[in-house]
Coordinates of C-alpha atoms in Angstrom, one line a residue:
M1 CA 115.7 116.2 93.8
A2 CA 115.2 116.5 97.7
R3 CA 113.2 114.4 99.7
R4 CA 112.1 115.1 103.3
D5 CA 109.8 113.0 105.8
V6 CA 106.6 115.0 106.4
E7 CA 103.4 114.5 108.6
F8 CA 100.1 116.4 108.7
N9 CA 96.8 116.0 110.6
A10 CA 93.7 113.9 109.3
E11 CA 91.0 114.9 111.7
G12 CA 93.0 113.9 114.8
V13 CA 95.3 111.0 113.3
T14 CA 98.7 111.9 112.2
L15 CA 99.7 110.7 108.6
R16 CA 103.3 110.2 107.7
G17 CA 105.3 110.2 104.5
W18 CA 107.4 112.0 102.0
F19 CA 107.6 115.2 100.3
Y20 CA 109.6 115.4 97.0
A21 CA 110.5 118.8 95.8
T22 CA 111.4 119.2 92.2
G23 CA 114.4 121.4 93.2
T24 CA 113.9 123.6 90.4
G25 CA 113.3 126.5 92.8
G26 CA 111.5 129.8 91.7
A27 CA 107.7 129.7 91.3
P28 CA 105.4 126.8 92.8
A29 CA 105.2 124.1 90.7
P30 CA 102.4 121.1 90.3
A31 CA 102.2 118.5 92.6
V32 CA 101.3 114.7 92.7
V33 CA 99.6 113.1 95.7
M34 CA 99.9 109.4 96.1
A35 CA 99.3 106.3 98.4
H36 CA 99.3 102.8 97.9
G37 CA 96.9 100.0 97.8
F38 CA 95.4 97.1 100.1
S39 CA 97.7 96.8 103.0
A40 CA 100.8 98.0 101.2
V41 CA 103.2 100.8 102.5
K42 CA 105.1 103.5 100.7
E43 CA 108.3 101.8 100.7
M44 CA 106.8 99.1 98.2
Y45 CA 108.1 101.0 95.0
L46 CA 106.3 104.3 95.6
D47 CA 109.4 106.1 96.0
S48 CA 110.4 104.9 92.4
F49 CA 107.3 106.3 90.9
A50 CA 107.7 109.7 93.0
E51 CA 111.5 109.9 91.6
V52 CA 109.9 109.6 88.1
F53 CA 107.3 112.3 88.5
A54 CA 109.8 114.4 90.4
A55 CA 112.4 114.3 87.6
A56 CA 109.6 115.7 85.4
G57 CA 109.2 118.6 87.4
L58 CA 106.4 117.7 89.6
N59 CA 106.6 118.0 93.3
V60 CA 105.3 114.7 95.0
L61 CA 103.4 113.8 98.3
V62 CA 103.7 110.3 99.3
F63 CA 102.0 109.0 102.4
D64 CA 101.2 105.9 104.2
N65 CA 97.3 105.0 105.0
R66 CA 96.0 105.6 108.5
N67 CA 96.6 102.3 110.5
F68 CA 99.6 101.2 108.5
G69 CA 103.4 101.8 108.2
A70 CA 104.4 105.1 109.5
S71 CA 101.3 106.7 109.9
D72 CA 99.1 106.4 113.2
G73 CA 95.6 105.4 113.2
E74 CA 93.5 102.4 115.2
P75 CA 92.7 99.6 114.7
R76 CA 96.2 98.8 113.2
Q77 CA 96.1 96.9 110.2
E78 CA 92.3 97.9 109.5
I79 CA 91.5 99.2 106.0
D80 CA 88.4 101.5 105.8
P81 CA 88.2 102.6 102.1
W82 CA 86.2 105.8 102.9
A83 CA 88.4 106.8 105.6
Q84 CA 91.5 106.4 103.0
V85 CA 89.2 108.4 100.5
R86 CA 89.0 111.2 103.1
D87 CA 92.8 111.1 104.0
Y88 CA 93.6 111.7 100.3
R89 CA 91.4 114.9 100.6
H90 CA 93.6 115.8 103.8
A91 CA 96.8 115.2 102.0
I92 CA 95.7 117.7 98.9
T93 CA 94.8 120.3 101.5
Y94 CA 98.4 119.7 103.2
A95 CA 100.1 119.7 99.6
G96 CA 98.4 122.9 98.8
T97 CA 100.1 124.8 101.9
L98 CA 103.6 123.8 101.0
P99 CA 105.4 126.8 99.6
E100 CA 106.7 124.5 96.7
V101 CA 103.3 123.8 95.7
A102 CA 100.9 125.5 93.2
P103 CA 97.5 124.8 95.1
G104 CA 95.5 125.1 91.8
Q105 CA 97.7 122.1 90.1
I106 CA 97.4 119.4 92.2
G107 CA 97.0 115.8 90.7
I108 CA 96.4 112.3 92.2
W109 CA 97.7 108.9 91.4
G110 CA 96.4 105.4 93.1
S111 CA 97.0 102.0 92.4
S112 CA 95.0 98.7 93.1
Y113 CA 92.8 99.5 96.0
S114 CA 93.9 103.2 96.0
G115 CA 93.4 103.0 92.2
G116 CA 89.9 102.9 93.0
H117 CA 89.9 105.7 95.9
V118 CA 91.5 108.1 93.3
L119 CA 88.4 107.5 91.0
V120 CA 86.3 108.6 93.9
V121 CA 88.2 111.4 95.0
A122 CA 88.5 113.0 91.6
A123 CA 84.8 113.0 91.4
I124 CA 84.0 114.6 94.4
D125 CA 86.8 117.2 95.2
R126 CA 87.1 119.5 92.2
R127 CA 90.7 120.6 93.6
V128 CA 91.9 117.5 91.7
K129 CA 93.1 118.7 88.2
A130 CA 94.3 115.4 86.9
V131 CA 94.0 111.7 88.0
V132 CA 95.9 108.6 87.1
S133 CA 94.2 105.3 88.3
Q134 CA 96.5 102.3 87.9
V135 CA 95.2 98.5 87.9
P136 CA 92.2 99.7 90.0
L137 CA 89.5 98.0 92.0
I138 CA 86.3 98.9 90.5
S139 CA 83.8 97.1 92.1
G140 CA 84.2 95.2 95.4
H141 CA 80.8 93.3 94.7
D142 CA 82.1 91.9 91.2
N143 CA 85.8 91.4 92.4
L144 CA 84.5 89.3 95.4
R145 CA 82.9 86.9 92.8
A146 CA 86.0 86.9 90.6
L147 CA 88.1 85.8 93.5
V148 CA 86.0 83.7 95.6
R149 CA 84.0 80.5 94.7
A150 CA 80.5 81.0 94.8
D151 CA 80.0 78.3 97.4
F152 CA 82.4 79.8 99.5
I153 CA 80.7 83.3 99.6
A154 CA 77.9 82.6 102.2
G155 CA 80.5 81.0 104.7
L156 CA 82.4 84.3 104.3
R157 CA 79.5 86.4 105.0
E158 CA 78.7 84.2 108.1
Q159 CA 82.3 85.1 109.4
F160 CA 81.8 88.7 109.0
E161 CA 78.6 88.4 111.2
T162 CA 80.5 86.4 113.9
D163 CA 83.2 89.0 113.8
R164 CA 80.7 92.0 113.9
L165 CA 79.0 90.3 117.2
A166 CA 82.5 89.9 118.8
R167 CA 83.4 93.4 118.3
F168 CA 79.9 94.5 119.5
N169 CA 81.0 92.3 122.8
G170 CA 84.4 94.1 123.0
E171 CA 86.4 91.4 121.7
S172 CA 89.5 92.2 119.4
P173 CA 88.7 92.0 115.7
V174 CA 89.6 89.1 114.0
M175 CA 92.7 89.2 111.7
V176 CA 93.2 87.3 108.6
P177 CA 96.5 87.1 106.4
V178 CA 96.8 89.5 103.3
V179 CA 98.0 86.7 101.2
D180 CA 98.8 82.8 101.5
E181 CA 101.2 80.7 99.6
D182 CA 98.2 78.7 99.1
P183 CA 95.4 80.1 96.8
L184 CA 92.7 78.3 98.3
A185 CA 93.6 79.0 101.9
P186 CA 91.7 81.9 103.7
S187 CA 93.2 85.3 102.8
A188 CA 92.3 88.7 101.8
L189 CA 93.9 88.5 98.2
P190 CA 94.1 84.7 97.1
T191 CA 96.1 84.6 93.9
A192 CA 99.6 83.3 93.6
D193 CA 101.1 86.3 92.1
S194 CA 99.8 88.5 95.3
W195 CA 101.7 85.7 97.5
Q196 CA 104.8 86.1 95.4
W197 CA 104.9 90.0 95.3
F198 CA 103.9 90.8 98.8
T199 CA 106.3 88.3 100.5
E200 CA 109.0 89.4 98.1
T201 CA 108.9 93.1 98.4
G202 CA 108.3 92.8 102.1
K203 CA 111.7 91.2 102.5
T204 CA 113.7 93.4 100.1
H205 CA 111.8 96.7 100.4
A206 CA 109.6 97.1 103.4
P207 CA 110.5 94.8 106.3
A208 CA 107.7 96.7 108.5
W209 CA 104.9 95.5 106.1
R210 CA 102.6 93.0 107.9
N211 CA 100.9 90.1 106.3
E212 CA 97.7 90.7 108.2
V213 CA 94.6 92.7 108.0
T214 CA 91.3 92.6 110.1
L215 CA 88.5 90.7 108.7
R216 CA 86.4 93.6 108.8
S217 CA 88.7 95.1 105.9
V218 CA 87.7 92.3 103.7
E219 CA 84.0 92.9 104.5
M220 CA 84.3 96.7 103.7
F221 CA 86.3 95.8 100.6
T222 CA 83.3 93.8 99.2
E223 CA 81.0 96.7 99.9
Y224 CA 83.0 99.3 98.0
E225 CA 82.0 100.6 94.5
P226 CA 84.4 102.9 92.8
V227 CA 82.7 102.2 89.4
T228 CA 79.8 104.3 90.6
Y229 CA 82.0 107.6 90.5
L230 CA 83.3 107.3 87.0
P231 CA 80.8 109.5 85.4
Y232 CA 81.3 112.3 87.6
I233 CA 85.1 112.7 87.2
S234 CA 84.8 114.7 84.3
P235 CA 86.2 117.6 83.4
A236 CA 89.3 116.4 85.5
P237 CA 91.4 114.5 83.1
L238 CA 91.4 110.6 83.8
L239 CA 94.2 108.2 82.9
L240 CA 93.0 104.5 83.3
A241 CA 96.0 102.2 83.4
V242 CA 94.8 98.5 83.1
A243 CA 97.2 95.4 82.9
E244 CA 96.5 93.3 80.1
R245 CA 96.6 89.9 82.1
D246 CA 95.2 91.1 85.6
H247 CA 93.2 88.7 87.5
L248 CA 93.5 90.2 90.9
V249 CA 91.4 93.3 89.9
P250 CA 90.3 91.6 86.6
A251 CA 91.2 93.6 83.7
E252 CA 87.9 93.3 81.9
L253 CA 86.1 94.9 84.7
A254 CA 88.3 98.2 84.4
I255 CA 88.0 98.1 80.8
A256 CA 84.3 97.9 80.7
A257 CA 84.1 100.6 83.4
Y258 CA 86.1 103.0 81.5
E259 CA 83.1 103.4 79.1
R260 CA 81.2 105.0 81.8
A261 CA 83.7 107.8 82.4
H262 CA 83.3 110.9 80.2
Q263 CA 86.3 112.8 78.4
P264 CA 88.8 114.1 78.7
K265 CA 90.0 110.5 79.5
E266 CA 92.6 107.9 78.0
L267 CA 92.9 104.3 78.5
V268 CA 96.3 102.4 78.6
I269 CA 96.7 98.9 78.6
L270 CA 100.1 97.8 80.2
P271 CA 101.6 94.6 79.7
G272 CA 101.9 91.7 82.0
G273 CA 99.8 90.9 85.1
H274 CA 98.8 93.2 88.3
F275 CA 102.0 93.5 90.0
D276 CA 104.1 94.0 86.9
A277 CA 103.1 97.5 86.9
Y278 CA 105.5 97.9 89.8
T279 CA 108.5 95.7 88.4
V280 CA 109.2 94.6 85.0
G281 CA 106.5 96.9 83.8
F282 CA 107.5 100.0 85.7
E283 CA 109.0 101.9 82.8
A284 CA 105.7 101.9 80.7
S285 CA 103.3 102.6 84.0
S286 CA 105.5 105.4 85.3
G287 CA 106.2 106.8 82.0
A288 CA 102.3 106.8 81.0
A289 CA 101.4 108.4 84.3
R290 CA 104.2 110.9 84.3
D291 CA 103.3 112.1 80.6
W292 CA 99.6 112.5 81.8
F293 CA 100.5 114.5 84.9
V294 CA 103.1 116.8 82.9
R295 CA 100.5 117.3 79.9
H296 CA 97.5 118.3 82.3
L297 CA 99.0 119.9 85.3
T298 CA 101.8 122.3 83.8
F299 CA 100.6 125.5 82.2

C-alpha cells in the first residue's frame, strides 16, 4: 500500500495527515476517515489501524485534529468538540474529491473522544455509509462524575469561571496537564492507565505530543453529549466497540447507550481496558472495525 502526506482546507484552517491508497488500481474504492481522541496525534497508533484497513482494500484518510500535531489552528492545544465534528465533515468532503475514492462509499472511525464525534457525524451527515465508534465518550456530564469526586466539582467549575473572565480580559488561556503520574493531581484525564499510555506512547511513537490542553478544553468536554445523537444514526450501520474494563470512559455508559441506537448496529466487547484497544487488544479492535467496513462499504 502507498501512503502520502496530504493537507486540506477546513474553513480557513489547514488540516494535515496521511492518505493510504489501496494500491489496487482500477475503479475508485471505498474510504475510511479517521482522527484521534483527546489531545492525541495520528502517530499514536492510527497508522497501525490504517494499514489494516488499507490491506483489506479500503482507502484511508487519517488527519490530525485542528490545534494539534501537524495541523494548523489556534489556540494550540485547545479541543473544541464541535469544531472537531465539523472537521470530520470537511475531511469527508476532501476524501470524496480524491480520484482513488468512491464518494458514495465513505465510512468514519473514531476512538475515545473522537469515538463520540463519529456518533454525532454519522447522525447528521448522510454521506456516512458506515461508522465504527471505539471505546467512545458517551456523555461528558456522566463521565465527569465518573472521574472527579463530587466534592471537587464545584471547585472545578470555579476554575472554569475564573479562566473565562481572564480570557475576556485578554489574558492567555490557562493550561492543564492531560495526564499526571498522581491520579489525584489536577489533570484532564486523571487515571493511572492514561498516564502510562500517553507518556509511553509519546516517547516511543509521537515525541511531538504535548502533555497539556487548555482548561477550556476540559470545560467543553463536560458539556458534550454524543449520546443524544445515537437514535439518529440509523440507517447508517453502527459498530460500537467497548472495552470490558474501561474506566476512563466507563464501559457501562457505552453499553447502556447502545440500546438507544437503532438497527443496523452491533456491539463488540473488547478485552482489557481503554488503551488496550491500541496495543495488546489491537488485533481484536482493528479486526472488528475492518470487517465492519468491508461488510458495509464494499459492494
